[in-house]
mmCIF file of C-alpha atoms and ligand atoms in Angstrom:
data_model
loop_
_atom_site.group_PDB
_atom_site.id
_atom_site.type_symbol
_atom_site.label_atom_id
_atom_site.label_comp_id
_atom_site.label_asym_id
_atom_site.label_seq_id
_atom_site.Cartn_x
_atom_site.Cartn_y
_atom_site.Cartn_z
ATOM 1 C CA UNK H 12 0.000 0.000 0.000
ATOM 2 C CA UNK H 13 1.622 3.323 -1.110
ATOM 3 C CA UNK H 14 1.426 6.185 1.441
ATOM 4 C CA UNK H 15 -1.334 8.320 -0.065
ATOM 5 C CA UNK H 16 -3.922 4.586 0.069
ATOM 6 C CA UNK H 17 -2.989 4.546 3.788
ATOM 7 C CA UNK H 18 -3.558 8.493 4.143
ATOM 8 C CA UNK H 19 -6.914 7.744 2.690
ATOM 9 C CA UNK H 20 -7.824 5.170 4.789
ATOM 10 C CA UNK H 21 -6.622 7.071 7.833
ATOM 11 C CA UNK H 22 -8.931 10.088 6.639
ATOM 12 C CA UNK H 23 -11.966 8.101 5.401
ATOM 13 C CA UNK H 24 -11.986 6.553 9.000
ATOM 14 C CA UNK H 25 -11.450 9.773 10.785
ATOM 15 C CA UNK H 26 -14.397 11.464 8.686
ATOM 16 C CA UNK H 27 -16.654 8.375 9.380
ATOM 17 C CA UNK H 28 -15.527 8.293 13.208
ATOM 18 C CA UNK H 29 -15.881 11.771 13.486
ATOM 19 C CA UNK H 30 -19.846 11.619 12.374
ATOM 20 C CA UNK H 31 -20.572 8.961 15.144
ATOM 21 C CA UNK H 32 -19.064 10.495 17.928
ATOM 22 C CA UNK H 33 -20.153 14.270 16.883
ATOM 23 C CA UNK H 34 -16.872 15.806 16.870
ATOM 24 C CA UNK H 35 -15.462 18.500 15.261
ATOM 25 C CA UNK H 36 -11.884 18.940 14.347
ATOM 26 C CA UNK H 37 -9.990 22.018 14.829
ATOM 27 C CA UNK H 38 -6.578 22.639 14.141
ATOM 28 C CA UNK H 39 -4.169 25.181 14.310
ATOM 29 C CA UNK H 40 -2.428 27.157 11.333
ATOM 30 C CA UNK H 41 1.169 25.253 11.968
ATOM 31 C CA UNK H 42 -0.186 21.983 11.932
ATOM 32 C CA UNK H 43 1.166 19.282 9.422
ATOM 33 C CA UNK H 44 -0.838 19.943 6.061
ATOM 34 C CA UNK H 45 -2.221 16.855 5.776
ATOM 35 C CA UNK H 46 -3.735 17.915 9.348
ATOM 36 C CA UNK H 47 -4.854 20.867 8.332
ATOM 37 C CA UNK H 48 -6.385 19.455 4.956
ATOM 38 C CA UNK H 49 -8.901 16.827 7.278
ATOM 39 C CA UNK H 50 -9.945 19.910 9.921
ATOM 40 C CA UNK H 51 -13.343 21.496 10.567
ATOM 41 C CA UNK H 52 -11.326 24.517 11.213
ATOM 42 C CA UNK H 53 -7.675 25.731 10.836
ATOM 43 C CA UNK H 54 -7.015 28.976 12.638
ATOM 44 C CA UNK H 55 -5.033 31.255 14.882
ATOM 45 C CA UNK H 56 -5.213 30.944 18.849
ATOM 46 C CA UNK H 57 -7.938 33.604 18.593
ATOM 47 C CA UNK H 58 -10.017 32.353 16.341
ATOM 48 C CA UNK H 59 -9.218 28.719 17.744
ATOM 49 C CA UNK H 60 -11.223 29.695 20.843
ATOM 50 C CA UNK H 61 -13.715 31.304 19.371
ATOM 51 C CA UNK H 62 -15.044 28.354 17.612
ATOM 52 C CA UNK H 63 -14.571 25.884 20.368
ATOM 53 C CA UNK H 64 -16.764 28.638 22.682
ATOM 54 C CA UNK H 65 -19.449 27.956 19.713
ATOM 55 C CA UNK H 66 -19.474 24.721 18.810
ATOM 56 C CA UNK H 67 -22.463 22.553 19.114
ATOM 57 C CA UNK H 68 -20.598 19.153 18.599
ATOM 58 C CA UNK H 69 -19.820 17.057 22.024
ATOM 59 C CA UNK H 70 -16.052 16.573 21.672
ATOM 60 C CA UNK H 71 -13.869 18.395 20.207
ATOM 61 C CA UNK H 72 -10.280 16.764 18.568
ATOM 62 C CA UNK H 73 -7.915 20.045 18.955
ATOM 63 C CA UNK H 74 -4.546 19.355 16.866
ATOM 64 C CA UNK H 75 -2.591 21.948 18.044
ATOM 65 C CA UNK H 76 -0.605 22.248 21.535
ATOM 66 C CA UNK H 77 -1.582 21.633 25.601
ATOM 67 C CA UNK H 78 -2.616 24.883 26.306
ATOM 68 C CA UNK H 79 -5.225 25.257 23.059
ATOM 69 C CA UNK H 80 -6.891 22.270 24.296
ATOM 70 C CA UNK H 81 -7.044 23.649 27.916
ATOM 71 C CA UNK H 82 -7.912 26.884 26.546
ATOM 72 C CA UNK H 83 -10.999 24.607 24.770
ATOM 73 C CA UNK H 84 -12.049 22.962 27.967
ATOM 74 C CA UNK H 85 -11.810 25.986 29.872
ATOM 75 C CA UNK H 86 -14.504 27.513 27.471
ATOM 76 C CA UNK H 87 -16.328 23.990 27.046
ATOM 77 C CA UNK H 88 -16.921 21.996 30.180
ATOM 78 C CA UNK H 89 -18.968 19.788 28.865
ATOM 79 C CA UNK H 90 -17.306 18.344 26.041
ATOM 80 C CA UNK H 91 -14.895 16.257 25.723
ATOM 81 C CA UNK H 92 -11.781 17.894 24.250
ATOM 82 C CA UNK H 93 -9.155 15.036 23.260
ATOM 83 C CA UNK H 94 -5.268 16.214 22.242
ATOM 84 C CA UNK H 95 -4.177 13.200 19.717
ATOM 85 C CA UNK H 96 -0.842 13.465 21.706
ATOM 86 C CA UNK H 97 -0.798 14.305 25.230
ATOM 87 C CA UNK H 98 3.245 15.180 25.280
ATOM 88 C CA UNK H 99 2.554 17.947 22.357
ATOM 89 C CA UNK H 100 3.238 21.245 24.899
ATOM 90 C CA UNK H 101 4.268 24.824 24.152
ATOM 91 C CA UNK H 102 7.877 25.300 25.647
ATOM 92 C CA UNK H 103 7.146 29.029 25.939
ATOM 93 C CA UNK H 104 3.998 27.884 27.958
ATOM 94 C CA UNK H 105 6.140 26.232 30.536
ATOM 95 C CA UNK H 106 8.626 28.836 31.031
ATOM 96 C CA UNK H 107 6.550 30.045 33.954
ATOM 97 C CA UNK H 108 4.275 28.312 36.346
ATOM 98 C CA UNK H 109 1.213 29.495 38.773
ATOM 99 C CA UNK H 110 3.849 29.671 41.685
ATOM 100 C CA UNK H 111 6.434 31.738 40.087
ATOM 101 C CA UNK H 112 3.602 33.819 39.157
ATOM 102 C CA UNK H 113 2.368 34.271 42.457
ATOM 103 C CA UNK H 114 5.969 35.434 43.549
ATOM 104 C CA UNK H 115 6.272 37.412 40.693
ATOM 105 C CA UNK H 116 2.841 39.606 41.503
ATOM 106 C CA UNK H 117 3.886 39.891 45.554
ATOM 107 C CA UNK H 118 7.534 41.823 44.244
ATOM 108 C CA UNK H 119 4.693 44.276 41.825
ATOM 109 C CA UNK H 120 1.400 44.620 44.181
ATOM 110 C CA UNK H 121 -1.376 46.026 42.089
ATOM 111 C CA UNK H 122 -0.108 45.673 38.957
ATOM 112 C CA UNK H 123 -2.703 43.713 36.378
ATOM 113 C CA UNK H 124 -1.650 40.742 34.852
ATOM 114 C CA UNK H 125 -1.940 40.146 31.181
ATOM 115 C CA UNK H 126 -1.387 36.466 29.899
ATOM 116 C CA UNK H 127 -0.842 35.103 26.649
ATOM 117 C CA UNK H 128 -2.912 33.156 25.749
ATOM 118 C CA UNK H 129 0.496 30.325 25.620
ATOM 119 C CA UNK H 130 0.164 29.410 29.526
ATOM 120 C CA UNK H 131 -1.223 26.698 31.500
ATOM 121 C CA UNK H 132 -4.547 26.808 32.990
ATOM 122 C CA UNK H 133 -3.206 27.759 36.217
ATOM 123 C CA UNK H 134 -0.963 30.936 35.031
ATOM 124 C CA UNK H 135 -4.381 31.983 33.499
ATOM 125 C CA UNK H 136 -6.378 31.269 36.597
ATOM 126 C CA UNK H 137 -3.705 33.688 38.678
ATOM 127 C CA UNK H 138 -3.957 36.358 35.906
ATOM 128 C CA UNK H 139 -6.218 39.601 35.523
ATOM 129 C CA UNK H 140 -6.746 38.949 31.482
ATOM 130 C CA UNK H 141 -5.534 36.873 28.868
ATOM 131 C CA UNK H 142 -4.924 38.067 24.967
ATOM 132 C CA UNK H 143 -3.277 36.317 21.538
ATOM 133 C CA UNK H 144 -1.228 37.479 19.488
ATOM 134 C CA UNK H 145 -4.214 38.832 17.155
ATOM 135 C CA UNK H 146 -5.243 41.116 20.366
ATOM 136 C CA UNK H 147 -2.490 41.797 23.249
ATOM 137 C CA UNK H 148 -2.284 45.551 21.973
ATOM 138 C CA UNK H 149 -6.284 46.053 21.859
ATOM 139 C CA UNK H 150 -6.550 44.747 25.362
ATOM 140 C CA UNK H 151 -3.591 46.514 27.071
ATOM 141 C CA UNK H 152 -5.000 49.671 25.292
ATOM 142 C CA UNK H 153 -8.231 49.467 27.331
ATOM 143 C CA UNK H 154 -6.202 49.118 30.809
ATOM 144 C CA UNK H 155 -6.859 51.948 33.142
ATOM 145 C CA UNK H 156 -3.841 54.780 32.484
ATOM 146 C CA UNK H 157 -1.194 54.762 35.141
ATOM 147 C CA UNK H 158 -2.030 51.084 36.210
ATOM 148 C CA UNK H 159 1.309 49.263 36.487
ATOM 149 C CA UNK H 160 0.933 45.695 34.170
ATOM 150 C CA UNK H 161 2.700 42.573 34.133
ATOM 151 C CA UNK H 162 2.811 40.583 31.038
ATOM 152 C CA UNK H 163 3.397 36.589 30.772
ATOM 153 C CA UNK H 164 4.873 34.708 29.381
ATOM 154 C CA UNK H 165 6.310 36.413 26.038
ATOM 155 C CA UNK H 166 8.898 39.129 26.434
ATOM 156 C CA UNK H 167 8.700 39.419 23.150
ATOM 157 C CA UNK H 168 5.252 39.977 22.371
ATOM 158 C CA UNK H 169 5.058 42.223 25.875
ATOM 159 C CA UNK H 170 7.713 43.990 24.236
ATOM 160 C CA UNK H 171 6.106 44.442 20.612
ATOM 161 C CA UNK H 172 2.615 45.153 22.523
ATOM 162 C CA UNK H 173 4.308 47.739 24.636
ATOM 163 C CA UNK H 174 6.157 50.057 21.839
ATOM 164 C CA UNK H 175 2.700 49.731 19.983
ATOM 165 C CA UNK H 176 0.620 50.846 22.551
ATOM 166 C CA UNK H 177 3.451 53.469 24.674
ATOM 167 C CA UNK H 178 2.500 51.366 28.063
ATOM 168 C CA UNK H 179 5.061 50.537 30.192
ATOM 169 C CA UNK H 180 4.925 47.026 30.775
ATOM 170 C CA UNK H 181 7.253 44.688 33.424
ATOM 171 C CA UNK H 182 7.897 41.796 31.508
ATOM 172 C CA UNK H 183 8.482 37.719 31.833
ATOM 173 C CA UNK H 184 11.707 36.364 30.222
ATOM 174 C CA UNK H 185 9.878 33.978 28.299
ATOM 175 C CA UNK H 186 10.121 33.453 24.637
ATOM 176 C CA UNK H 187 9.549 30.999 21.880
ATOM 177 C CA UNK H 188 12.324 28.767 20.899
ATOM 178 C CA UNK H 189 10.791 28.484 16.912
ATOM 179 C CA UNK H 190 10.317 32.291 16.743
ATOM 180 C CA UNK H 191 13.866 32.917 17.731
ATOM 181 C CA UNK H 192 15.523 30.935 15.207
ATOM 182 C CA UNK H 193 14.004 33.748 13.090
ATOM 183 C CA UNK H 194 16.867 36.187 12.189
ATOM 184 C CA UNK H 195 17.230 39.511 10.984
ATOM 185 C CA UNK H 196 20.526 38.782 8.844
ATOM 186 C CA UNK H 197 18.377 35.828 6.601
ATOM 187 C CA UNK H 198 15.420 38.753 6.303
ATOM 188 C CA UNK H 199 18.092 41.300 4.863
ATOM 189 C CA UNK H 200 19.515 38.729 2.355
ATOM 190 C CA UNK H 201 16.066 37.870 1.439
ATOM 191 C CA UNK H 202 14.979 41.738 1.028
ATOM 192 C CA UNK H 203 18.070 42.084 -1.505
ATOM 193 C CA UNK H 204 17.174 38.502 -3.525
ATOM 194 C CA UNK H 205 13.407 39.955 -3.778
ATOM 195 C CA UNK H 206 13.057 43.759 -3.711
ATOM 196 C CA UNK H 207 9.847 44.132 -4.503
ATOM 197 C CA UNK H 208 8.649 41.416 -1.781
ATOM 198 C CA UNK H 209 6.454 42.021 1.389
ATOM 199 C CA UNK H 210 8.008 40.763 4.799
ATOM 200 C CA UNK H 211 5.230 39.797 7.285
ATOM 201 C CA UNK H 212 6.413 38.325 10.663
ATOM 202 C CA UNK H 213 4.769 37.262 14.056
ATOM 203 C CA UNK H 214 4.950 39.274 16.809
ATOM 204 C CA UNK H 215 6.542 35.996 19.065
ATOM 205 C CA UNK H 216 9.923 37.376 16.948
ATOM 206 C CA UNK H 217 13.142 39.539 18.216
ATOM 207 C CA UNK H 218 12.480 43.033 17.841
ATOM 208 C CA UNK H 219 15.088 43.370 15.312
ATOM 209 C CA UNK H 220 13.335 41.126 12.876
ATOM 210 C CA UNK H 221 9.911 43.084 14.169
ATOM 211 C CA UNK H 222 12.005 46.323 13.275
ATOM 212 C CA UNK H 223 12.036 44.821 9.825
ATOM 213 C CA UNK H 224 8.837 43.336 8.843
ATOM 214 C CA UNK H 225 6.246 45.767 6.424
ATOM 215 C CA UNK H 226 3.531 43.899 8.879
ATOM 216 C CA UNK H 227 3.349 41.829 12.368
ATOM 217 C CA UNK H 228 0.618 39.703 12.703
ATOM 218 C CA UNK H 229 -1.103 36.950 13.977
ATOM 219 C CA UNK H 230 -0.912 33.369 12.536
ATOM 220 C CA UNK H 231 -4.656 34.482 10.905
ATOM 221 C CA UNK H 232 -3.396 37.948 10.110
ATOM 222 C CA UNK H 233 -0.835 36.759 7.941
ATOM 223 C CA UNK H 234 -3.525 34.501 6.213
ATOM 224 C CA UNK H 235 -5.465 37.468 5.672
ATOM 225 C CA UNK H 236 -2.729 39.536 4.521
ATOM 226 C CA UNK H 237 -1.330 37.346 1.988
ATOM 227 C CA UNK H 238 -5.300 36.920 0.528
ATOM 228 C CA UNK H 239 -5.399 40.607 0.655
ATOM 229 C CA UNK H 240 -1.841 41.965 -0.506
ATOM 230 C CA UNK H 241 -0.926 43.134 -3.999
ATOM 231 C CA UNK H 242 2.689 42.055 -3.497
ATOM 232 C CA UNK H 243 2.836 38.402 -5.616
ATOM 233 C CA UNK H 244 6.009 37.760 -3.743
ATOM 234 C CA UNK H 245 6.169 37.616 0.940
ATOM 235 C CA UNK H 246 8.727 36.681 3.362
ATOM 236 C CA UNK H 247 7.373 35.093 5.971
ATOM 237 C CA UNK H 248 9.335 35.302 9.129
ATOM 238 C CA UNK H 249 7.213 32.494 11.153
ATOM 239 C CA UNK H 250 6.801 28.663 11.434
ATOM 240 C CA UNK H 251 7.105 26.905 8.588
ATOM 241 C CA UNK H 252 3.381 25.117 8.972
ATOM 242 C CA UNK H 253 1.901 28.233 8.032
ATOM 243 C CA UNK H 254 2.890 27.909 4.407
ATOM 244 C CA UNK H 255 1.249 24.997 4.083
ATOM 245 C CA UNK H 256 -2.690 27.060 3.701
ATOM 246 C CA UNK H 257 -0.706 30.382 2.379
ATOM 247 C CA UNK H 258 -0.015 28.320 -1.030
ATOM 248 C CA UNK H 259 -2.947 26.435 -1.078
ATOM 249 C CA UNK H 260 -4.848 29.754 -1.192
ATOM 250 C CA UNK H 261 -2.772 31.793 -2.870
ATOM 251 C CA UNK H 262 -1.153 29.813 -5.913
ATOM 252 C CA UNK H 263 -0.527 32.782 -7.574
ATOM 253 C CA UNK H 264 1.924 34.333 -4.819
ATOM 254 C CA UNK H 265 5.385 33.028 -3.903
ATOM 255 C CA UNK H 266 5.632 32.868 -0.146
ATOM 256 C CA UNK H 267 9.441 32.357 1.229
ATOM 257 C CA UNK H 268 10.018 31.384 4.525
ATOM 258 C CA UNK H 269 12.836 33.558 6.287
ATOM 259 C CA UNK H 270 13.740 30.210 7.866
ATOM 260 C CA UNK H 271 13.263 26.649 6.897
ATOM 261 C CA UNK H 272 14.244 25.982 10.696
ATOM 262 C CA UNK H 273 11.350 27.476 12.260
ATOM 263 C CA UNK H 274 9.739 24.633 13.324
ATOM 264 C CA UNK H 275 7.740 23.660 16.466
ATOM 265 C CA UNK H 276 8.396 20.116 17.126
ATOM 266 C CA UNK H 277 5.195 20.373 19.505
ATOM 267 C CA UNK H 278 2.645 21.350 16.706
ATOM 268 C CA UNK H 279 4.110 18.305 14.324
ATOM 269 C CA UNK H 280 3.485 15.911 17.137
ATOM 270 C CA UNK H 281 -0.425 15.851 16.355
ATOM 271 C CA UNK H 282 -0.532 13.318 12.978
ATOM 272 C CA UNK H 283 -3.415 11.956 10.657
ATOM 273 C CA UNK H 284 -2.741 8.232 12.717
ATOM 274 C CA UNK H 285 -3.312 9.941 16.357
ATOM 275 C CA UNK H 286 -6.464 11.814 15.257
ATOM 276 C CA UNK H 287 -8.076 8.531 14.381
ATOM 277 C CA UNK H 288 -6.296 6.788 17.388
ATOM 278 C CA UNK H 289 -7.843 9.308 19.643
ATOM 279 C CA UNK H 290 -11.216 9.012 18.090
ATOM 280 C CA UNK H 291 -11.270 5.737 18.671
ATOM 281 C CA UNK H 292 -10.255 5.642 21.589
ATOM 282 C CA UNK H 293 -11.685 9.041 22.981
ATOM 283 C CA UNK H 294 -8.409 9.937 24.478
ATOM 284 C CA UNK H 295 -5.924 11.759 25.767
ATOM 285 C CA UNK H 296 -8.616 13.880 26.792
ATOM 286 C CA UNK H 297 -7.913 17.256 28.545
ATOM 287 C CA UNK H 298 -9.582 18.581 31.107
ATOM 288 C CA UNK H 299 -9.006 21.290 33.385
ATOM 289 C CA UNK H 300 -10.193 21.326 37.236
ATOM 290 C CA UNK H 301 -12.990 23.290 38.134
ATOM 291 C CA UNK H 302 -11.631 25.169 40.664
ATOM 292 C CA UNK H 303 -8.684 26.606 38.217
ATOM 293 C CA UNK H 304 -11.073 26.160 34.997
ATOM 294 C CA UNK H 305 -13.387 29.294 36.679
ATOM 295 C CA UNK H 306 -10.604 31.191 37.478
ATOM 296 C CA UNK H 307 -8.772 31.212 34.324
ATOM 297 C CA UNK H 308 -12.584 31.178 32.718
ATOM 298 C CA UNK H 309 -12.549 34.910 34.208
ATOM 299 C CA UNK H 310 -9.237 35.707 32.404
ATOM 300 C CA UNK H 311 -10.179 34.113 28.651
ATOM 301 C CA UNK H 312 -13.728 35.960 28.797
ATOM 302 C CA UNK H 313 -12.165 39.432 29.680
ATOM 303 C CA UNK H 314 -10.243 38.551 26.709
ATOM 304 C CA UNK H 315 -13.436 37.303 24.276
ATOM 305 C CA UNK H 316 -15.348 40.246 25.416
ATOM 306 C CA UNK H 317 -12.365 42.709 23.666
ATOM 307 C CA UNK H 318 -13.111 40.286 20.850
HETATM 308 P P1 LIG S 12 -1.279 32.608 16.820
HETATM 309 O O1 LIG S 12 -2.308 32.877 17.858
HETATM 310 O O2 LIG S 12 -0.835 33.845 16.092
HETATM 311 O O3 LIG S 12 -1.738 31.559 15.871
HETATM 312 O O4 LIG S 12 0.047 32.085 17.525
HETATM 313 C C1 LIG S 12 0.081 30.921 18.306
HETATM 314 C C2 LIG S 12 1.424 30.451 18.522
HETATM 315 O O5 LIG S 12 1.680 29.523 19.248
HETATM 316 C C3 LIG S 12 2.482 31.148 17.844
HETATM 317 O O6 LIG S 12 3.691 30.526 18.096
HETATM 318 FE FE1 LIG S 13 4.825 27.505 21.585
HETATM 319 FE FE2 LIG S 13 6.472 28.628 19.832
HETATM 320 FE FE3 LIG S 13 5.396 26.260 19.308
HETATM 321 FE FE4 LIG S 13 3.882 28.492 19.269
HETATM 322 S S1 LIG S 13 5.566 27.971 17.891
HETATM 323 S S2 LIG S 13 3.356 26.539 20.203
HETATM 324 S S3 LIG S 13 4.838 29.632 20.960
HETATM 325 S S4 LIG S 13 6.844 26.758 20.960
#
């Protein structure tokens, strides 16, 4: 059997599976493409949530990373949200924990605490508010002037959100070990190879690629931007997944990653054989205690509310 009979087979007892157990598939823009290609929905962490708040199906198979699926069952107590691989986490995510939080807010008393939306459910459920990367500026925008914030995990993001908004922000030494393989000398060799080419990057980057990039943007604001931009060639400084839906969209466009090493081994963990493995066997599933799940529930609706 050559590999795309067996892919079939894998899908055509996914899709079937799926139907009897009323599931719904979402996946996240950096998943493998043959991933993506069998999803309900492929999207950014934003829009991720968003459907899994609206969903009418009873489980829901998120192929994406550990704190997606939280994120989902923080949203959805009542379904069952499976992860095809239980071991597929976000480093960034556990570059802080609910303790070192709780230190963290007794050195800065007062300050509100803004989350990305990478964190467990227990950094969210000692935070003030979460945001993505589609929001973080929009939200810290609608803080009270003069209120002293803390932002988690991301330095980078907090740092991005921060010059784009003029807040002052104390920020968390995390960062994301994909993004930063993302360097400013491969974007200025690429600007001279294309001149007339677009560079779009994600705001999880170093500020000096930031400093270079026509746009920053969400996983689902680059989709839109390369749909939308008159520019036939874009350098995209992110992970390599995303290419997979910017082709098949736009055949017309060249899109050239700034790195072919941008890769999160996490997001590739999550493969046509585990979907149907978890279907069938309705596990790993993820679910968060209640006790946390309302706390951090506070955080992600402050969020949903700014939309
Ligand atoms: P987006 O919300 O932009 O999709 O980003 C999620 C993520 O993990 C980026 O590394
Ligand atoms: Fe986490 Fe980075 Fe992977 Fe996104 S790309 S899930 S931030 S490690």
């Amino acid at each position: 059997m050559n590999s795309s009979d067996s892919d079939a087979r894998l899908i055509e007892g996914i899709l079937r599976l799926k139907r009897e157990r009323n599931a719904i598939i979402l996946a996240h823009n950096y998943q493998l493409g043959e991933v993506q290609d069998i999803a309900d929905f492929v999207g950014d962490s934003l829009e991720l949530s968003q459907k899994a708040a609206q969903t009418g199906a009873e489980v829901i198979v998120f192929c994406g990373v550990l704190f997606m699926a939280e994120t989902a069952s923080i949203l959805c107590p009542d379904k069952r949200v499976l992860l095809p691989d239980i071991h597929a986490g976000c480093p960034m995510a556990d570059m802080i924990t609910a303790e070192g939080l709780r230190q963290k807010k007794i050195e800065h008393p007062g300050a509100t605490v803004v989350c990305y939306i990478n964190s467990s459910a227990e950094v969210k459920a000692e935070s003030d508010v979460c945001c993505t990367s589609a929001n973080a500026a929009n939200i810290v925008e609608k803080l009270p002037e003069g209120r002293k914030i803390l932002f988690v995990p991301d330095q980078y993001l907090g740092h991005y959100t921060s010059t784009r908004t003029g807040r002052e922000m104390i920020l968390w030494p995390g960062f994301c070990p994909t993004h930063t393989r993302i360097k400013s000398q491969d974007i200025i060799r690429l600007k001279q190879e294309h001149p007339q080419a677009k560079v779009v990057v994600h705001p999880e980057c170093r500020p000096d690629v930031i400093a270079l990039a026509d746009e920053v943007l969400s996983t689902g604001g680059i989709r839109r931007f390369a749909r939308s931009t008159t520019a036939t060639e874009v350098i995209v400084g992110t992970e390599i997944g995303m290419l997979h839906r910017l082709r098949k969209e736009n055949p017309n466009k060249s899109f050239i990653p700034v790195s072919e090493q941008a890769v999160c081994p996490r997001m590739k963990l999550i493969t046509l054989e585990n979907v149907l493995w978890s279907l069938e066997e309705m596990e790993p599933e993820v679910k968060v205690p209640e006790e946390i799940r309302l706390r951090a529930k506070a955080a992600v609706d402050k969020m949903l509310e700014v939309g």
